[in-house]
mmCIF file of C-alpha atoms and ligand atoms in Angstrom:
data_model
loop_
_atom_site.group_PDB
_atom_site.id
_atom_site.type_symbol
_atom_site.label_atom_id
_atom_site.label_comp_id
_atom_site.label_asym_id
_atom_site.label_seq_id
_atom_site.Cartn_x
_atom_site.Cartn_y
_atom_site.Cartn_z
ATOM 1 C CA MET Z 61 103.317 87.992 71.415
ATOM 2 C CA SER Z 62 104.119 85.302 68.846
ATOM 3 C CA GLN Z 63 107.699 84.929 67.596
ATOM 4 C CA PRO Z 64 108.421 86.260 64.097
ATOM 5 C CA GLN Z 65 108.558 83.266 61.795
ATOM 6 C CA THR Z 66 110.238 82.180 58.587
ATOM 7 C CA HIS Z 67 107.850 81.941 55.633
ATOM 8 C CA ARG Z 68 108.479 79.236 53.068
ATOM 9 C CA LEU Z 69 107.256 79.609 49.500
ATOM 10 C CA ILE Z 70 107.575 77.031 46.755
ATOM 11 C CA GLN Z 71 107.831 78.085 43.110
ATOM 12 C CA LEU Z 72 106.204 75.750 40.592
ATOM 13 C CA THR Z 73 106.643 76.687 36.979
ATOM 14 C CA ASP Z 74 105.950 75.731 33.368
ATOM 15 C CA ALA Z 75 103.634 72.766 33.915
ATOM 16 C CA HIS Z 76 102.393 72.878 30.270
ATOM 17 C CA ILE Z 77 99.308 70.817 31.122
ATOM 18 C CA GLY Z 78 97.224 69.727 28.128
ATOM 19 C CA GLU Z 79 93.495 69.533 27.609
ATOM 20 C CA ASP Z 80 93.338 65.938 28.784
ATOM 21 C CA ARG Z 81 95.267 63.885 31.323
ATOM 22 C CA HIS Z 82 97.200 61.936 28.681
ATOM 23 C CA HIS Z 83 98.575 64.935 26.778
ATOM 24 C CA ARG Z 84 102.297 64.424 26.077
ATOM 25 C CA LEU Z 85 104.918 66.999 25.194
ATOM 26 C CA ALA Z 86 108.419 65.922 24.205
ATOM 27 C CA GLY Z 87 107.479 62.379 25.209
ATOM 28 C CA ILE Z 88 106.469 63.485 28.717
ATOM 29 C CA CYS Z 89 102.972 63.333 30.198
ATOM 30 C CA THR Z 90 102.979 66.819 31.696
ATOM 31 C CA TYR Z 91 99.919 66.155 33.849
ATOM 32 C CA ASP Z 92 101.650 63.145 35.436
ATOM 33 C CA THR Z 93 104.897 64.982 36.180
ATOM 34 C CA PHE Z 94 102.909 67.882 37.682
ATOM 35 C CA ARG Z 95 101.153 65.399 39.976
ATOM 36 C CA GLN Z 96 104.484 63.807 40.899
ATOM 37 C CA VAL Z 97 105.872 67.219 41.856
ATOM 38 C CA LEU Z 98 102.793 67.917 43.990
ATOM 39 C CA ALA Z 99 103.149 64.513 45.661
ATOM 40 C CA ASP Z 100 106.773 65.316 46.489
ATOM 41 C CA ILE Z 101 105.727 68.632 48.063
ATOM 42 C CA ALA Z 102 102.884 66.970 49.991
ATOM 43 C CA ALA Z 103 105.375 64.468 51.457
ATOM 44 C CA ARG Z 104 107.639 67.203 52.854
ATOM 45 C CA ARG Z 105 107.715 67.710 56.583
ATOM 46 C CA ASP Z 106 108.047 71.487 56.176
ATOM 47 C CA VAL Z 107 104.699 72.602 54.774
ATOM 48 C CA PRO Z 108 105.126 75.782 52.693
ATOM 49 C CA ASP Z 109 102.984 78.865 53.313
ATOM 50 C CA MET Z 110 102.185 79.182 49.631
ATOM 51 C CA LEU Z 111 102.868 77.739 46.189
ATOM 52 C CA MET Z 112 103.816 80.394 43.638
ATOM 53 C CA VAL Z 113 102.935 79.181 40.141
ATOM 54 C CA THR Z 114 104.882 81.261 37.647
ATOM 55 C CA GLY Z 115 103.136 80.688 34.346
ATOM 56 C CA ASP Z 116 102.787 78.360 31.399
ATOM 57 C CA ILE Z 117 100.342 76.321 33.464
ATOM 58 C CA ALA Z 118 98.648 75.258 30.230
ATOM 59 C CA ALA Z 119 100.258 74.005 27.022
ATOM 60 C CA LEU Z 120 97.743 75.875 24.864
ATOM 61 C CA GLY Z 121 95.854 78.212 27.201
ATOM 62 C CA LYS Z 122 92.706 76.062 27.197
ATOM 63 C CA GLN Z 123 90.105 76.035 29.975
ATOM 64 C CA GLU Z 124 90.272 72.214 30.321
ATOM 65 C CA ALA Z 125 93.967 72.450 31.202
ATOM 66 C CA TYR Z 126 93.310 75.008 33.954
ATOM 67 C CA LYS Z 127 90.552 72.781 35.324
ATOM 68 C CA LEU Z 128 92.984 69.840 35.510
ATOM 69 C CA PHE Z 129 95.539 72.097 37.187
ATOM 70 C CA ALA Z 130 93.065 73.452 39.760
ATOM 71 C CA GLU Z 131 91.679 69.982 40.434
ATOM 72 C CA GLN Z 132 95.132 68.581 41.223
ATOM 73 C CA ILE Z 133 96.674 71.464 43.129
ATOM 74 C CA ARG Z 134 93.828 71.566 45.651
ATOM 75 C CA PHE Z 135 94.754 68.055 46.868
ATOM 76 C CA VAL Z 136 97.963 69.330 48.504
ATOM 77 C CA ASP Z 137 95.815 71.731 50.538
ATOM 78 C CA ILE Z 138 98.356 74.583 50.379
ATOM 79 C CA PRO Z 139 97.282 78.078 49.296
ATOM 80 C CA TYR Z 140 98.600 79.046 45.888
ATOM 81 C CA ALA Z 141 99.053 82.090 43.690
ATOM 82 C CA TRP Z 142 99.654 82.170 39.949
ATOM 83 C CA LEU Z 143 100.677 84.476 37.145
ATOM 84 C CA PRO Z 144 100.453 83.959 33.374
ATOM 85 C CA GLY Z 145 103.136 82.872 30.889
ATOM 86 C CA ASN Z 146 103.238 83.061 27.110
ATOM 87 C CA HIS Z 147 101.454 79.712 26.692
ATOM 88 C CA ASP Z 148 98.607 80.871 28.933
ATOM 89 C CA ASP Z 149 95.476 82.858 28.262
ATOM 90 C CA PHE Z 150 95.093 85.360 31.124
ATOM 91 C CA ASP Z 151 91.361 85.880 30.501
ATOM 92 C CA VAL Z 152 90.658 82.133 30.458
ATOM 93 C CA MET Z 153 92.763 81.686 33.619
ATOM 94 C CA GLN Z 154 90.833 84.332 35.498
ATOM 95 C CA THR Z 155 87.566 82.522 34.888
ATOM 96 C CA SER Z 156 88.820 78.941 35.298
ATOM 97 C CA VAL Z 157 91.360 79.065 38.163
ATOM 98 C CA THR Z 158 88.696 80.572 40.378
ATOM 99 C CA SER Z 159 89.847 79.048 43.682
ATOM 100 C CA ALA Z 160 92.769 81.509 43.663
ATOM 101 C CA PRO Z 161 92.459 84.908 41.976
ATOM 102 C CA TYR Z 162 95.443 86.716 40.452
ATOM 103 C CA TRP Z 163 97.228 88.566 43.248
ATOM 104 C CA SER Z 164 99.764 91.246 42.352
ATOM 105 C CA LEU Z 165 100.838 91.902 45.968
ATOM 106 C CA LEU Z 166 101.012 89.475 48.905
ATOM 107 C CA GLU Z 167 102.265 89.840 52.463
ATOM 108 C CA PHE Z 168 104.183 87.269 54.497
ATOM 109 C CA GLY Z 169 105.062 88.818 57.843
ATOM 110 C CA ASP Z 170 107.304 91.767 57.048
ATOM 111 C CA TRP Z 171 107.946 90.503 53.499
ATOM 112 C CA ARG Z 172 106.141 91.727 50.396
ATOM 113 C CA VAL Z 173 105.739 89.544 47.316
ATOM 114 C CA ILE Z 174 105.031 91.197 43.956
ATOM 115 C CA SER Z 175 103.755 89.368 40.865
ATOM 116 C CA LEU Z 176 104.291 90.951 37.450
ATOM 117 C CA ASN Z 177 102.639 89.877 34.222
ATOM 118 C CA SER Z 178 105.329 89.694 31.513
ATOM 119 C CA ALA Z 179 103.128 87.814 29.021
ATOM 120 C CA VAL Z 180 101.710 89.678 26.048
ATOM 121 C CA SER Z 181 99.066 87.962 23.933
ATOM 122 C CA GLY Z 182 100.388 86.612 20.630
ATOM 123 C CA GLN Z 183 104.032 87.009 21.650
ATOM 124 C CA VAL Z 184 106.474 84.291 22.818
ATOM 125 C CA GLY Z 185 108.922 86.677 24.469
ATOM 126 C CA GLY Z 186 108.190 88.849 27.485
ATOM 127 C CA THR Z 187 107.380 92.541 27.845
ATOM 128 C CA LEU Z 188 106.330 94.504 30.918
ATOM 129 C CA ILE Z 189 103.658 96.892 29.717
ATOM 130 C CA GLU Z 190 103.584 100.432 31.099
ATOM 131 C CA ALA Z 191 100.926 99.590 33.709
ATOM 132 C CA GLU Z 192 103.088 96.770 35.145
ATOM 133 C CA LEU Z 193 106.173 98.995 35.368
ATOM 134 C CA GLU Z 194 104.071 101.743 36.953
ATOM 135 C CA PHE Z 195 102.633 99.279 39.478
ATOM 136 C CA LEU Z 196 106.137 98.038 40.318
ATOM 137 C CA ALA Z 197 107.564 101.534 40.798
ATOM 138 C CA THR Z 198 104.606 102.649 42.943
ATOM 139 C CA THR Z 199 104.668 99.496 45.074
ATOM 140 C CA LEU Z 200 108.432 99.615 45.634
ATOM 141 C CA ARG Z 201 107.948 103.186 46.874
ATOM 142 C CA SER Z 202 104.959 102.439 49.123
ATOM 143 C CA GLU Z 203 106.574 99.286 50.557
ATOM 144 C CA SER Z 204 110.072 100.743 50.864
ATOM 145 C CA GLY Z 205 110.378 99.674 54.493
ATOM 146 C CA HIS Z 206 109.904 95.988 53.651
ATOM 147 C CA PRO Z 207 112.080 93.292 52.087
ATOM 148 C CA ILE Z 208 110.587 92.427 48.689
ATOM 149 C CA ILE Z 209 110.735 89.581 46.189
ATOM 150 C CA ILE Z 210 109.288 89.649 42.684
ATOM 151 C CA PHE Z 211 107.862 86.846 40.563
ATOM 152 C CA THR Z 212 107.401 87.059 36.810
ATOM 153 C CA HIS Z 213 107.324 84.517 33.980
ATOM 154 C CA HIS Z 214 110.057 85.713 31.606
ATOM 155 C CA PRO Z 215 113.537 86.500 32.906
ATOM 156 C CA PRO Z 216 114.951 89.960 32.137
ATOM 157 C CA VAL Z 217 118.444 88.462 31.705
ATOM 158 C CA SER Z 218 120.147 86.014 29.365
ATOM 159 C CA VAL Z 219 120.578 82.507 30.713
ATOM 160 C CA GLY Z 220 123.150 81.262 28.193
ATOM 161 C CA CYS Z 221 120.791 79.666 25.632
ATOM 162 C CA LYS Z 222 120.757 81.826 22.482
ATOM 163 C CA TRP Z 223 117.286 80.720 21.350
ATOM 164 C CA LEU Z 224 115.745 81.411 24.791
ATOM 165 C CA ASP Z 225 117.674 84.621 25.362
ATOM 166 C CA LYS Z 226 115.831 86.185 22.388
ATOM 167 C CA GLN Z 227 112.655 85.760 24.474
ATOM 168 C CA LYS Z 228 113.797 87.605 27.593
ATOM 169 C CA ILE Z 229 111.803 90.669 28.704
ATOM 170 C CA SER Z 230 112.154 93.110 25.788
ATOM 171 C CA ASN Z 231 112.169 96.223 27.981
ATOM 172 C CA ALA Z 232 114.362 94.674 30.674
ATOM 173 C CA HIS Z 233 116.340 97.914 30.965
ATOM 174 C CA GLU Z 234 113.315 99.816 32.314
ATOM 175 C CA PHE Z 235 112.620 96.973 34.742
ATOM 176 C CA GLU Z 236 116.259 97.067 35.835
ATOM 177 C CA THR Z 237 116.233 100.839 36.390
ATOM 178 C CA ILE Z 238 113.190 100.608 38.677
ATOM 179 C CA VAL Z 239 114.594 97.695 40.721
ATOM 180 C CA ALA Z 240 118.057 99.273 40.949
ATOM 181 C CA SER Z 241 116.554 102.481 42.355
ATOM 182 C CA ALA Z 242 115.036 100.520 45.266
ATOM 183 C CA SER Z 243 117.325 99.009 47.858
ATOM 184 C CA ASN Z 244 114.936 96.416 49.237
ATOM 185 C CA VAL Z 245 114.403 93.959 46.351
ATOM 186 C CA ARG Z 246 116.052 90.779 47.618
ATOM 187 C CA ALA Z 247 115.426 88.609 44.554
ATOM 188 C CA VAL Z 248 113.448 88.105 41.339
ATOM 189 C CA PHE Z 249 112.160 84.620 40.494
ATOM 190 C CA CYS Z 250 111.303 83.643 36.927
ATOM 191 C CA GLY Z 251 110.139 80.661 34.914
ATOM 192 C CA HIS Z 252 110.013 80.139 31.136
ATOM 193 C CA VAL Z 253 113.563 78.802 30.636
ATOM 194 C CA HIS Z 254 113.027 75.317 32.178
ATOM 195 C CA GLN Z 255 116.378 75.337 33.966
ATOM 196 C CA GLU Z 256 118.019 76.538 37.144
ATOM 197 C CA THR Z 257 120.160 79.684 36.880
ATOM 198 C CA GLU Z 258 121.270 82.501 39.157
ATOM 199 C CA THR Z 259 122.420 85.947 37.983
ATOM 200 C CA ARG Z 260 123.400 89.148 39.796
ATOM 201 C CA TRP Z 261 121.166 91.923 38.484
ATOM 202 C CA ALA Z 262 120.132 95.479 39.431
ATOM 203 C CA GLY Z 263 121.708 95.202 42.874
ATOM 204 C CA SER Z 264 119.645 92.060 43.439
ATOM 205 C CA ARG Z 265 119.567 88.491 42.095
ATOM 206 C CA ILE Z 266 117.538 86.707 39.441
ATOM 207 C CA TYR Z 267 116.753 83.046 39.876
ATOM 208 C CA THR Z 268 115.205 80.827 37.203
ATOM 209 C CA SER Z 269 113.818 77.425 38.056
ATOM 210 C CA PRO Z 270 113.280 73.959 36.616
ATOM 211 C CA SER Z 271 109.960 73.116 35.026
ATOM 212 C CA THR Z 272 107.556 70.597 36.520
ATOM 213 C CA CYS Z 273 107.814 68.732 33.162
ATOM 214 C CA PHE Z 274 110.831 68.602 30.778
ATOM 215 C CA GLN Z 275 113.977 70.740 31.000
ATOM 216 C CA PHE Z 276 115.895 72.654 28.324
ATOM 217 C CA ALA Z 277 119.587 71.903 27.816
ATOM 218 C CA ALA Z 278 121.848 74.540 29.390
ATOM 219 C CA ASN Z 279 124.156 76.652 27.183
ATOM 220 C CA SER Z 280 122.522 75.510 23.954
ATOM 221 C CA ALA Z 281 122.409 77.832 20.922
ATOM 222 C CA ASP Z 282 119.333 76.093 19.481
ATOM 223 C CA PHE Z 283 116.301 74.350 20.945
ATOM 224 C CA ALA Z 284 117.493 71.287 22.882
ATOM 225 C CA LEU Z 285 116.142 69.250 25.783
ATOM 226 C CA SER Z 286 118.070 67.870 28.737
ATOM 227 C CA ASN Z 287 117.535 64.570 30.544
ATOM 228 C CA ASP Z 288 117.097 66.322 33.909
ATOM 229 C CA CYS Z 289 114.021 65.370 35.878
ATOM 230 C CA PRO Z 290 111.221 67.760 36.874
ATOM 231 C CA GLY Z 291 111.819 70.026 39.840
ATOM 232 C CA TYR Z 292 110.728 73.052 41.840
ATOM 233 C CA ARG Z 293 112.270 75.829 43.937
ATOM 234 C CA TRP Z 294 111.896 76.518 47.662
ATOM 235 C CA ILE Z 295 112.309 80.039 49.031
ATOM 236 C CA ASP Z 296 112.684 80.820 52.746
ATOM 237 C CA LEU Z 297 111.858 84.388 53.802
ATOM 238 C CA HIS Z 298 113.408 84.932 57.225
ATOM 239 C CA PRO Z 299 112.067 87.554 59.651
ATOM 240 C CA ASP Z 300 115.393 89.445 59.657
ATOM 241 C CA GLY Z 301 115.100 90.065 55.875
ATOM 242 C CA TYR Z 302 117.490 87.233 54.939
ATOM 243 C CA LEU Z 303 116.536 85.019 52.006
ATOM 244 C CA GLU Z 304 117.539 81.429 51.265
ATOM 245 C CA THR Z 305 116.576 79.459 48.183
ATOM 246 C CA GLY Z 306 117.342 76.179 46.473
ATOM 247 C CA VAL Z 307 116.018 73.656 43.988
ATOM 248 C CA CYS Z 308 114.557 70.213 44.619
ATOM 249 C CA ARG Z 309 114.681 67.689 41.823
ATOM 250 C CA LEU Z 310 112.523 64.598 41.490
ATOM 251 C CA ASP Z 311 114.139 61.224 40.889
ATOM 252 C CA ILE Z 312 111.946 59.511 38.284
ATOM 253 C CA ALA Z 313 113.546 56.260 37.134
ATOM 254 C CA ASP Z 314 111.775 56.006 33.749
ATOM 255 C CA PHE Z 315 111.908 59.718 32.885
ATOM 256 C CA ALA Z 316 112.756 59.835 29.157
ATOM 257 C CA VAL Z 317 112.375 62.913 26.993
ATOM 258 C CA ASP Z 318 112.045 62.639 23.230
ATOM 259 C CA HIS Z 319 115.131 64.377 21.885
ATOM 260 C CA GLN Z 320 113.755 64.348 18.318
ATOM 261 C CA VAL Z 321 111.197 66.993 19.241
ATOM 262 C CA GLN Z 322 112.083 70.426 17.900
ATOM 263 C CA ASN Z 323 109.402 72.521 19.524
ATOM 264 C CA TYR Z 324 106.876 72.483 22.354
HETATM 265 FE FE1 FE2 N 650 107.116 80.390 28.808
#
């Protein structure tokens, strides 16, 4: 019998890829930084089991952006899963990121990995519609014997930036009630806020992660960028139900965001 093994996932988030390779946002070529992040992952000695891409893959939800994304991510030769963010178009994604369909439940050994769609068309902030909450409650019940992690684009908690905190999941309380009633949710991983945070929540923990392009300034009341380089999060799921996680940051010498930009 084979030994139970540790499963490593890597969270990639908020790539904001444009319709062509030269598209720049806040002075950053988002396609280039996405490729640099992939190159960093490809150079690691510990190959992850899967890349979890937590939304805002595209800057404007256009098919060309998803094609560029799919074209690049296949070079690292690691399976990947994705979920939509507010800048994405879920319907367009489902027909253009065809090498990996949308999976709402994945298994890694004893672990279960749930993806929730917090993006609602035409809305910047997040909401978990009734069907998502229902799916979560049902799955937490049916998988009650397993350690579980959840991925979703918008965080259900404030991260300390007033302007971003207005965009957190609007019905976070319902989400919290469902998670708190289960005892096996080890962590929730979110994107959207382009920065690393950790918060105790619903008897579990919420982690947010750096973007693969530009980062938002921490503790800022209004829109503001930071000079931090692109990054990604690793997550180790151990066979005894223990979870470890951390962030890796790229070191790009000429990384310079345009601080005059007021939106993205
Ligand atoms: Fe977002």
